[in-house]
Amino acid sequence: MGDMPDGVIHAGVKADLFKSMGHPARILVLEMLVNGPETVSNLRDCTGLEASNLSQHLGILRRQRLIVPSRKDGRLFYELTSPEVREVLEAARGLLGSILGVGVLR
């Protein structure tokens, strides 16, 4: 990234972050994880995604370090990596509410 100004580098990193969140299934997964860790089977059941499709979406979120896996009693769980993920989702709801003029969306 040698000769690129810092602002451009940061803009690219931010764009990658937003791109990773830019799919309805990934937003749904993140929204589900706001309340705490969830099993992969519950994420699959609640999103209606096929296991392979869900795995791809989880991989994208993992690579961006938005979620982390853990195992307990042989079951695979995912959880948010930080409370800032929740804040981004809340900010998006607030922004959409302002743009659409309907208050905070759920």
mmCIF file of C-alpha atoms in Angstrom:
data_model
loop_
_atom_site.group_PDB
_atom_site.id
_atom_site.type_symbol
_atom_site.label_atom_id
_atom_site.label_comp_id
_atom_site.label_asym_id
_atom_site.label_seq_id
_atom_site.Cartn_x
_atom_site.Cartn_y
_atom_site.Cartn_z
ATOM 1 C CA MET A 1 0.000 0.000 0.000
ATOM 2 C CA GLY A 2 3.196 2.055 -0.112
ATOM 3 C CA ASP A 3 2.362 5.396 -1.731
ATOM 4 C CA MET A 4 -1.315 5.589 -0.831
ATOM 5 C CA PRO A 5 -2.408 8.288 1.647
ATOM 6 C CA ASP A 6 -3.642 7.040 5.031
ATOM 7 C CA GLY A 7 -7.214 8.162 4.313
ATOM 8 C CA VAL A 8 -7.363 5.980 1.206
ATOM 9 C CA ILE A 9 -6.021 2.980 3.084
ATOM 10 C CA HIS A 10 -8.545 3.473 5.861
ATOM 11 C CA ALA A 11 -11.327 3.974 3.330
ATOM 12 C CA GLY A 12 -10.427 0.668 1.697
ATOM 13 C CA VAL A 13 -10.413 -1.169 5.009
ATOM 14 C CA LYS A 14 -13.771 0.358 5.912
ATOM 15 C CA ALA A 15 -15.174 -0.572 2.501
ATOM 16 C CA ASP A 16 -14.094 -4.189 3.061
ATOM 17 C CA LEU A 17 -15.789 -4.168 6.461
ATOM 18 C CA PHE A 18 -19.049 -2.816 5.059
ATOM 19 C CA LYS A 19 -18.838 -5.227 2.119
ATOM 20 C CA SER A 20 -18.567 -8.138 4.541
ATOM 21 C CA MET A 21 -21.745 -6.938 6.250
ATOM 22 C CA GLY A 22 -23.448 -6.196 2.934
ATOM 23 C CA HIS A 23 -25.652 -9.260 2.605
ATOM 24 C CA PRO A 24 -29.049 -9.797 4.264
ATOM 25 C CA ALA A 25 -28.059 -13.244 5.562
ATOM 26 C CA ARG A 26 -24.925 -11.872 7.233
ATOM 27 C CA ILE A 27 -26.848 -8.996 8.803
ATOM 28 C CA LEU A 28 -29.391 -11.507 10.112
ATOM 29 C CA VAL A 29 -26.620 -13.655 11.607
ATOM 30 C CA LEU A 30 -25.012 -10.617 13.264
ATOM 31 C CA GLU A 31 -28.384 -9.463 14.610
ATOM 32 C CA MET A 32 -28.951 -12.928 16.097
ATOM 33 C CA LEU A 33 -25.542 -12.851 17.771
ATOM 34 C CA VAL A 34 -26.212 -9.475 19.422
ATOM 35 C CA ASN A 35 -28.039 -11.387 22.165
ATOM 36 C CA GLY A 36 -25.141 -13.752 22.784
ATOM 37 C CA PRO A 37 -23.582 -16.904 21.347
ATOM 38 C CA GLU A 38 -25.693 -19.111 19.093
ATOM 39 C CA THR A 39 -25.176 -22.648 17.863
ATOM 40 C CA VAL A 40 -24.616 -23.193 14.174
ATOM 41 C CA SER A 41 -27.734 -25.369 14.076
ATOM 42 C CA ASN A 42 -29.829 -22.542 15.530
ATOM 43 C CA LEU A 43 -28.332 -20.044 13.062
ATOM 44 C CA ARG A 44 -29.176 -22.451 10.231
ATOM 45 C CA ASP A 45 -32.733 -23.016 11.477
ATOM 46 C CA CYS A 46 -33.453 -19.315 12.017
ATOM 47 C CA THR A 47 -31.923 -18.092 8.762
ATOM 48 C CA GLY A 48 -33.283 -20.916 6.616
ATOM 49 C CA LEU A 49 -29.915 -21.193 4.872
ATOM 50 C CA GLU A 50 -28.465 -24.491 3.699
ATOM 51 C CA ALA A 51 -25.489 -25.570 5.805
ATOM 52 C CA SER A 52 -22.954 -24.919 3.023
ATOM 53 C CA ASN A 53 -24.371 -21.451 2.303
ATOM 54 C CA LEU A 54 -24.391 -20.536 5.998
ATOM 55 C CA SER A 55 -20.812 -21.770 6.282
ATOM 56 C CA GLN A 56 -19.741 -19.404 3.497
ATOM 57 C CA HIS A 57 -21.415 -16.432 5.199
ATOM 58 C CA LEU A 58 -19.892 -17.348 8.569
ATOM 59 C CA GLY A 59 -16.483 -17.597 6.910
ATOM 60 C CA ILE A 60 -16.761 -14.066 5.544
ATOM 61 C CA LEU A 61 -17.730 -12.708 8.964
ATOM 62 C CA ARG A 62 -14.891 -14.674 10.617
ATOM 63 C CA ARG A 63 -12.297 -13.367 8.149
ATOM 64 C CA GLN A 64 -13.368 -9.813 8.981
ATOM 65 C CA ARG A 65 -13.057 -10.722 12.685
ATOM 66 C CA LEU A 66 -16.663 -9.812 13.401
ATOM 67 C CA ILE A 67 -17.440 -13.239 14.876
ATOM 68 C CA VAL A 68 -15.486 -16.035 16.524
ATOM 69 C CA PRO A 69 -16.275 -19.735 16.875
ATOM 70 C CA SER A 70 -16.125 -21.737 20.084
ATOM 71 C CA ARG A 71 -17.048 -25.269 21.110
ATOM 72 C CA LYS A 72 -18.937 -26.368 24.171
ATOM 73 C CA ASP A 73 -20.140 -29.887 24.861
ATOM 74 C CA GLY A 74 -19.290 -30.823 21.274
ATOM 75 C CA ARG A 75 -21.481 -28.098 19.790
ATOM 76 C CA LEU A 76 -20.162 -25.268 17.627
ATOM 77 C CA PHE A 77 -21.146 -21.751 18.680
ATOM 78 C CA TYR A 78 -20.491 -18.336 17.196
ATOM 79 C CA GLU A 79 -20.410 -15.012 18.984
ATOM 80 C CA LEU A 80 -19.612 -11.378 18.217
ATOM 81 C CA THR A 81 -16.003 -10.354 18.757
ATOM 82 C CA SER A 82 -16.838 -6.992 20.310
ATOM 83 C CA PRO A 83 -19.710 -4.784 21.458
ATOM 84 C CA GLU A 84 -18.869 -2.347 18.650
ATOM 85 C CA VAL A 85 -20.490 -4.756 16.187
ATOM 86 C CA ARG A 86 -23.767 -4.232 18.048
ATOM 87 C CA GLU A 87 -23.205 -0.469 17.958
ATOM 88 C CA VAL A 88 -22.721 -0.537 14.167
ATOM 89 C CA LEU A 89 -25.990 -2.447 13.763
ATOM 90 C CA GLU A 90 -27.800 -0.001 16.059
ATOM 91 C CA ALA A 91 -26.317 2.958 14.172
ATOM 92 C CA ALA A 92 -27.515 1.463 10.878
ATOM 93 C CA ARG A 93 -31.044 1.077 12.289
ATOM 94 C CA GLY A 94 -30.983 4.683 13.474
ATOM 95 C CA LEU A 95 -29.676 5.945 10.143
ATOM 96 C CA LEU A 96 -32.308 4.021 8.221
ATOM 97 C CA GLY A 97 -34.982 5.348 10.548
ATOM 98 C CA SER A 98 -33.807 8.900 9.884
ATOM 99 C CA ILE A 99 -33.606 8.395 6.139
ATOM 100 C CA LEU A 100 -36.990 6.727 5.948
ATOM 101 C CA GLY A 101 -38.552 8.996 8.556
ATOM 102 C CA VAL A 102 -40.013 6.129 10.570
ATOM 103 C CA GLY A 103 -38.052 6.149 13.812
ATOM 104 C CA VAL A 104 -35.894 3.274 14.981
ATOM 105 C CA LEU A 105 -36.356 0.083 12.983
ATOM 106 C CA ARG A 106 -36.149 -3.385 14.471
#
